[in-house]
Amino acid sequence: MNPIFDDSTIKSFFANEPHNLPTWVGDVFKVTEGRDVIPFTFEHIRYLVILGSPIYEAGDEESVIALSSAWANEFKPKAQSKVIKFLRAEATGDHFKPDKWKLTDAISIYRFCKVLTSAIESYVMACPEVEQFFFWPTTDQLETLYKRIFRNLESGCLKGQFVPILESVGVFNGYQRP
C-alpha cells in the first residue's frame, strides 16, 4: 500500500517544525475541499491528525447514508462536521493500524493524549464552523484515547463546548457543540 501522503507533502506539513523540541503542534492545512491535516510531533516522531468531512471520507453521499444506517442508527452528520483519524506521518501501509506503530513507552500514552488534544483544540479554535466531530476507533484502547481527548477538551479552555452524541451506538462515536 502507498503512503497516504507523498514525501514532499509531508515535508511541507513539517516545514516549521522546531527540530530541537520533542513535542510540537503545527498549523491546520487544507489538503482538499473535504480534508484538513494538522501535523504534530511526539518524542521527535511525526504524526498527522486528519479531519475529513464524512462525505469525503466515505466517498459519496450514498456511502454516508449506508454507513449511517449500519453504524450510527441512521444518524445524519451535519454538513459542517469532521471525522478524526491520526497516524504516523511516515507510515506506509497499515496507516490506521496503531499496533504497527506503537509508542516506544506505553506509559507515555497520557502525554501523547495531551499533545493530540492540543492538536484537535487548535483545529476547533481555527475552524469554529465545524459543529460535530466523529471517530470510529478500531480498538478499545483507541476508543478510550479518543474519549479522553474530548474529556480533556471539556476540562480545558473549551469547557462546555462539546456534548457526546451517538453514545448508545458504541461503534461510531461523536461529539458536538451544544
PDB file of C-alpha atoms in Angstrom:
ATOM      1  CA  MET A   1       0.000   0.000   0.000  1.00  0.00           C
ATOM      2  CA  ASN A   2       1.239   3.509  -0.808  1.00  0.00           C
ATOM      3  CA  PRO A   3       1.748   6.199   1.802  1.00  0.00           C
ATOM      4  CA  ILE A   4      -1.300   8.369   2.470  1.00  0.00           C
ATOM      5  CA  PHE A   5       0.752  11.494   1.559  1.00  0.00           C
ATOM      6  CA  ASP A   6       3.912  11.683  -0.514  1.00  0.00           C
ATOM      7  CA  ASP A   7       7.260  12.746   0.945  1.00  0.00           C
ATOM      8  CA  SER A   8       7.109  16.310  -0.400  1.00  0.00           C
ATOM      9  CA  THR A   9       3.647  16.892   1.101  1.00  0.00           C
ATOM     10  CA  ILE A  10       4.788  15.552   4.478  1.00  0.00           C
ATOM     11  CA  LYS A  11       7.882  17.759   4.267  1.00  0.00           C
ATOM     12  CA  SER A  12       5.648  20.811   3.702  1.00  0.00           C
ATOM     13  CA  PHE A  13       3.461  19.903   6.695  1.00  0.00           C
ATOM     14  CA  PHE A  14       6.546  19.852   8.933  1.00  0.00           C
ATOM     15  CA  ALA A  15       8.395  22.808   7.365  1.00  0.00           C
ATOM     16  CA  ASN A  16       8.024  24.903  10.560  1.00  0.00           C
ATOM     17  CA  GLU A  17       8.783  22.076  12.975  1.00  0.00           C
ATOM     18  CA  PRO A  18      11.431  23.104  15.519  1.00  0.00           C
ATOM     19  CA  HIS A  19      13.833  20.155  15.436  1.00  0.00           C
ATOM     20  CA  ASN A  20      15.120  20.788  18.953  1.00  0.00           C
ATOM     21  CA  LEU A  21      11.724  20.196  20.609  1.00  0.00           C
ATOM     22  CA  PRO A  22      10.406  16.660  21.206  1.00  0.00           C
ATOM     23  CA  THR A  23       6.780  17.846  21.054  1.00  0.00           C
ATOM     24  CA  TRP A  24       5.201  20.304  18.632  1.00  0.00           C
ATOM     25  CA  VAL A  25       1.777  21.020  17.096  1.00  0.00           C
ATOM     26  CA  GLY A  26       1.673  22.610  13.645  1.00  0.00           C
ATOM     27  CA  ASP A  27      -0.854  24.658  11.732  1.00  0.00           C
ATOM     28  CA  VAL A  28      -4.044  23.460  10.059  1.00  0.00           C
ATOM     29  CA  PHE A  29      -3.541  22.561   6.387  1.00  0.00           C
ATOM     30  CA  LYS A  30      -6.450  22.286   3.960  1.00  0.00           C
ATOM     31  CA  VAL A  31      -5.409  19.392   1.729  1.00  0.00           C
ATOM     32  CA  THR A  32      -8.587  19.104  -0.331  1.00  0.00           C
ATOM     33  CA  GLU A  33     -12.064  20.586  -0.114  1.00  0.00           C
ATOM     34  CA  GLY A  34     -13.079  17.785   2.240  1.00  0.00           C
ATOM     35  CA  ARG A  35      -9.926  17.077   4.246  1.00  0.00           C
ATOM     36  CA  ASP A  36      -7.705  19.033   6.633  1.00  0.00           C
ATOM     37  CA  VAL A  37      -4.476  17.946   8.323  1.00  0.00           C
ATOM     38  CA  ILE A  38      -2.616  19.016  11.456  1.00  0.00           C
ATOM     39  CA  PRO A  39       0.979  17.824  11.803  1.00  0.00           C
ATOM     40  CA  PHE A  40       2.441  17.186  15.241  1.00  0.00           C
ATOM     41  CA  THR A  41       5.422  15.534  16.824  1.00  0.00           C
ATOM     42  CA  PHE A  42       5.646  13.461  19.944  1.00  0.00           C
ATOM     43  CA  GLU A  43       9.033  12.294  21.206  1.00  0.00           C
ATOM     44  CA  HIS A  44      10.501  13.508  17.882  1.00  0.00           C
ATOM     45  CA  ILE A  45       8.200  11.166  15.921  1.00  0.00           C
ATOM     46  CA  ARG A  46       5.971  12.783  13.307  1.00  0.00           C
ATOM     47  CA  TYR A  47       2.207  12.256  13.292  1.00  0.00           C
ATOM     48  CA  LEU A  48      -0.763  13.632  11.373  1.00  0.00           C
ATOM     49  CA  VAL A  49      -4.278  14.338  12.547  1.00  0.00           C
ATOM     50  CA  ILE A  50      -6.625  14.021   9.590  1.00  0.00           C
ATOM     51  CA  LEU A  51     -10.007  15.725   9.782  1.00  0.00           C
ATOM     52  CA  GLY A  52     -12.211  14.776   6.863  1.00  0.00           C
ATOM     53  CA  SER A  53     -15.806  15.536   6.026  1.00  0.00           C
ATOM     54  CA  PRO A  54     -17.988  12.423   6.288  1.00  0.00           C
ATOM     55  CA  ILE A  55     -18.770  12.575   2.550  1.00  0.00           C
ATOM     56  CA  TYR A  56     -15.093  12.880   1.621  1.00  0.00           C
ATOM     57  CA  GLU A  57     -14.079  10.030   3.924  1.00  0.00           C
ATOM     58  CA  ALA A  58     -16.953   7.760   2.839  1.00  0.00           C
ATOM     59  CA  GLY A  59     -16.587   8.562  -0.854  1.00  0.00           C
ATOM     60  CA  ASP A  60     -20.064   9.885  -1.650  1.00  0.00           C
ATOM     61  CA  GLU A  61     -23.485  10.723  -0.190  1.00  0.00           C
ATOM     62  CA  GLU A  62     -24.830   7.207  -0.773  1.00  0.00           C
ATOM     63  CA  SER A  63     -21.950   5.689   1.216  1.00  0.00           C
ATOM     64  CA  VAL A  64     -22.524   8.138   4.087  1.00  0.00           C
ATOM     65  CA  ILE A  65     -26.178   7.064   4.217  1.00  0.00           C
ATOM     66  CA  ALA A  66     -25.199   3.369   4.167  1.00  0.00           C
ATOM     67  CA  LEU A  67     -22.585   3.856   6.897  1.00  0.00           C
ATOM     68  CA  SER A  68     -25.005   5.934   8.936  1.00  0.00           C
ATOM     69  CA  SER A  69     -27.596   3.191   8.682  1.00  0.00           C
ATOM     70  CA  ALA A  70     -25.154   0.418   9.579  1.00  0.00           C
ATOM     71  CA  TRP A  71     -23.066   2.111  12.287  1.00  0.00           C
ATOM     72  CA  ALA A  72     -24.880   5.179  13.623  1.00  0.00           C
ATOM     73  CA  ASN A  73     -28.524   4.198  13.962  1.00  0.00           C
ATOM     74  CA  GLU A  74     -29.258   6.332  10.853  1.00  0.00           C
ATOM     75  CA  PHE A  75     -27.857   9.481  12.496  1.00  0.00           C
ATOM     76  CA  LYS A  76     -27.015  12.040   9.784  1.00  0.00           C
ATOM     77  CA  PRO A  77     -23.884  14.139  10.378  1.00  0.00           C
ATOM     78  CA  LYS A  78     -24.184  17.878   9.801  1.00  0.00           C
ATOM     79  CA  ALA A  79     -22.567  19.306   6.685  1.00  0.00           C
ATOM     80  CA  GLN A  80     -20.001  21.081   8.871  1.00  0.00           C
ATOM     81  CA  SER A  81     -18.653  18.002  10.639  1.00  0.00           C
ATOM     82  CA  LYS A  82     -15.367  16.107  10.623  1.00  0.00           C
ATOM     83  CA  VAL A  83     -14.217  12.534  11.086  1.00  0.00           C
ATOM     84  CA  ILE A  84     -10.971  12.435  13.096  1.00  0.00           C
ATOM     85  CA  LYS A  85      -8.129   9.999  12.398  1.00  0.00           C
ATOM     86  CA  PHE A  86      -4.482  10.111  13.299  1.00  0.00           C
ATOM     87  CA  LEU A  87      -1.437   8.206  12.094  1.00  0.00           C
ATOM     88  CA  ARG A  88       2.323   8.211  11.932  1.00  0.00           C
ATOM     89  CA  ALA A  89       3.307  10.617   9.164  1.00  0.00           C
ATOM     90  CA  GLU A  90       5.796   8.203   7.618  1.00  0.00           C
ATOM     91  CA  ALA A  91       3.514   5.171   7.878  1.00  0.00           C
ATOM     92  CA  THR A  92       3.403   3.125   4.721  1.00  0.00           C
ATOM     93  CA  GLY A  93       0.638   0.605   4.538  1.00  0.00           C
ATOM     94  CA  ASP A  94      -1.414  -0.140   7.628  1.00  0.00           C
ATOM     95  CA  HIS A  95      -1.885   3.616   8.110  1.00  0.00           C
ATOM     96  CA  PHE A  96      -4.704   3.187  10.580  1.00  0.00           C
ATOM     97  CA  LYS A  97      -3.417   0.150  12.465  1.00  0.00           C
ATOM     98  CA  PRO A  98      -1.665   1.637  15.501  1.00  0.00           C
ATOM     99  CA  ASP A  99      -0.409  -1.753  16.628  1.00  0.00           C
ATOM    100  CA  LYS A 100       2.009  -1.398  13.690  1.00  0.00           C
ATOM    101  CA  TRP A 101       3.411   1.880  15.129  1.00  0.00           C
ATOM    102  CA  LYS A 102       3.088   1.701  18.913  1.00  0.00           C
ATOM    103  CA  LEU A 103       4.551   4.296  21.253  1.00  0.00           C
ATOM    104  CA  THR A 104       8.062   3.475  22.413  1.00  0.00           C
ATOM    105  CA  ASP A 105       6.925   3.617  26.068  1.00  0.00           C
ATOM    106  CA  ALA A 106       3.337   2.599  26.903  1.00  0.00           C
ATOM    107  CA  ILE A 107       3.173   4.921  29.926  1.00  0.00           C
ATOM    108  CA  SER A 108       3.737   7.910  27.607  1.00  0.00           C
ATOM    109  CA  ILE A 109       0.156   7.492  26.335  1.00  0.00           C
ATOM    110  CA  TYR A 110      -1.009  10.198  28.748  1.00  0.00           C
ATOM    111  CA  ARG A 111       1.500  12.723  27.387  1.00  0.00           C
ATOM    112  CA  PHE A 112       0.649  11.638  23.853  1.00  0.00           C
ATOM    113  CA  CYS A 113      -3.032  12.221  24.588  1.00  0.00           C
ATOM    114  CA  LYS A 114      -2.268  15.775  25.758  1.00  0.00           C
ATOM    115  CA  VAL A 115      -0.420  16.561  22.543  1.00  0.00           C
ATOM    116  CA  LEU A 116      -3.191  15.056  20.419  1.00  0.00           C
ATOM    117  CA  THR A 117      -5.732  17.064  22.446  1.00  0.00           C
ATOM    118  CA  SER A 118      -3.729  20.230  21.737  1.00  0.00           C
ATOM    119  CA  ALA A 119      -3.796  19.489  18.009  1.00  0.00           C
ATOM    120  CA  ILE A 120      -7.571  18.996  17.992  1.00  0.00           C
ATOM    121  CA  GLU A 121      -8.043  22.046  20.225  1.00  0.00           C
ATOM    122  CA  SER A 122      -6.090  24.168  17.733  1.00  0.00           C
ATOM    123  CA  TYR A 123      -8.360  22.866  14.968  1.00  0.00           C
ATOM    124  CA  VAL A 124     -11.517  23.693  16.931  1.00  0.00           C
ATOM    125  CA  MET A 125     -10.230  27.228  17.517  1.00  0.00           C
ATOM    126  CA  ALA A 126      -9.200  27.695  13.858  1.00  0.00           C
ATOM    127  CA  CYS A 127     -12.422  26.220  12.414  1.00  0.00           C
ATOM    128  CA  PRO A 128     -15.339  27.342  14.612  1.00  0.00           C
ATOM    129  CA  GLU A 129     -17.818  26.478  11.861  1.00  0.00           C
ATOM    130  CA  VAL A 130     -17.270  22.747  12.475  1.00  0.00           C
ATOM    131  CA  GLU A 131     -20.028  21.630  14.844  1.00  0.00           C
ATOM    132  CA  GLN A 132     -19.563  17.876  15.088  1.00  0.00           C
ATOM    133  CA  PHE A 133     -16.560  15.582  15.408  1.00  0.00           C
ATOM    134  CA  PHE A 134     -16.723  11.825  14.914  1.00  0.00           C
ATOM    135  CA  PHE A 135     -14.323   8.955  15.394  1.00  0.00           C
ATOM    136  CA  TRP A 136     -14.514   5.272  14.614  1.00  0.00           C
ATOM    137  CA  PRO A 137     -11.946   3.502  16.787  1.00  0.00           C
ATOM    138  CA  THR A 138     -10.519   0.221  15.614  1.00  0.00           C
ATOM    139  CA  THR A 139      -9.651  -0.934  19.139  1.00  0.00           C
ATOM    140  CA  ASP A 140     -10.988  -0.453  22.655  1.00  0.00           C
ATOM    141  CA  GLN A 141      -7.767   1.355  23.555  1.00  0.00           C
ATOM    142  CA  LEU A 142      -8.293   3.862  20.737  1.00  0.00           C
ATOM    143  CA  GLU A 143     -11.872   4.428  21.839  1.00  0.00           C
ATOM    144  CA  THR A 144     -10.606   5.197  25.349  1.00  0.00           C
ATOM    145  CA  LEU A 145      -7.973   7.560  23.907  1.00  0.00           C
ATOM    146  CA  TYR A 146     -10.462   9.493  21.771  1.00  0.00           C
ATOM    147  CA  LYS A 147     -12.939   9.770  24.639  1.00  0.00           C
ATOM    148  CA  ARG A 148     -10.138  11.010  26.894  1.00  0.00           C
ATOM    149  CA  ILE A 149      -9.307  13.677  24.310  1.00  0.00           C
ATOM    150  CA  PHE A 150     -12.857  15.031  24.390  1.00  0.00           C
ATOM    151  CA  ARG A 151     -12.882  14.912  28.208  1.00  0.00           C
ATOM    152  CA  ASN A 152      -9.629  16.902  28.108  1.00  0.00           C
ATOM    153  CA  LEU A 153     -11.200  19.414  25.728  1.00  0.00           C
ATOM    154  CA  GLU A 154     -14.140  19.725  28.117  1.00  0.00           C
ATOM    155  CA  SER A 155     -11.908  20.367  31.111  1.00  0.00           C
ATOM    156  CA  GLY A 156      -9.620  22.802  29.271  1.00  0.00           C
ATOM    157  CA  CYS A 157     -10.271  26.101  27.563  1.00  0.00           C
ATOM    158  CA  LEU A 158     -13.168  24.622  25.538  1.00  0.00           C
ATOM    159  CA  LYS A 159     -15.198  23.800  28.661  1.00  0.00           C
ATOM    160  CA  GLY A 160     -18.892  23.363  27.892  1.00  0.00           C
ATOM    161  CA  GLN A 161     -18.364  23.323  24.137  1.00  0.00           C
ATOM    162  CA  PHE A 162     -18.880  19.620  23.444  1.00  0.00           C
ATOM    163  CA  VAL A 163     -21.509  17.065  24.361  1.00  0.00           C
ATOM    164  CA  PRO A 164     -21.342  13.389  23.394  1.00  0.00           C
ATOM    165  CA  ILE A 165     -23.677  12.084  20.716  1.00  0.00           C
ATOM    166  CA  LEU A 166     -24.200   8.518  19.495  1.00  0.00           C
ATOM    167  CA  GLU A 167     -23.231   7.094  22.900  1.00  0.00           C
ATOM    168  CA  SER A 168     -25.812   4.319  22.634  1.00  0.00           C
ATOM    169  CA  VAL A 169     -24.397   3.062  19.327  1.00  0.00           C
ATOM    170  CA  GLY A 170     -20.901   2.405  20.650  1.00  0.00           C
ATOM    171  CA  VAL A 171     -19.021   1.757  17.396  1.00  0.00           C
ATOM    172  CA  PHE A 172     -19.182   5.192  15.802  1.00  0.00           C
ATOM    173  CA  ASN A 173     -18.701   7.951  18.364  1.00  0.00           C
ATOM    174  CA  GLY A 174     -19.317  11.652  18.113  1.00  0.00           C
ATOM    175  CA  TYR A 175     -19.274  14.939  19.943  1.00  0.00           C
ATOM    176  CA  GLN A 176     -20.952  18.172  19.008  1.00  0.00           C
ATOM    177  CA  ARG A 177     -21.122  21.721  20.135  1.00  0.00           C
ATOM    178  CA  PRO A 178     -24.364  22.361  22.043  1.00  0.00           C
TER     179      PRO A 178
END
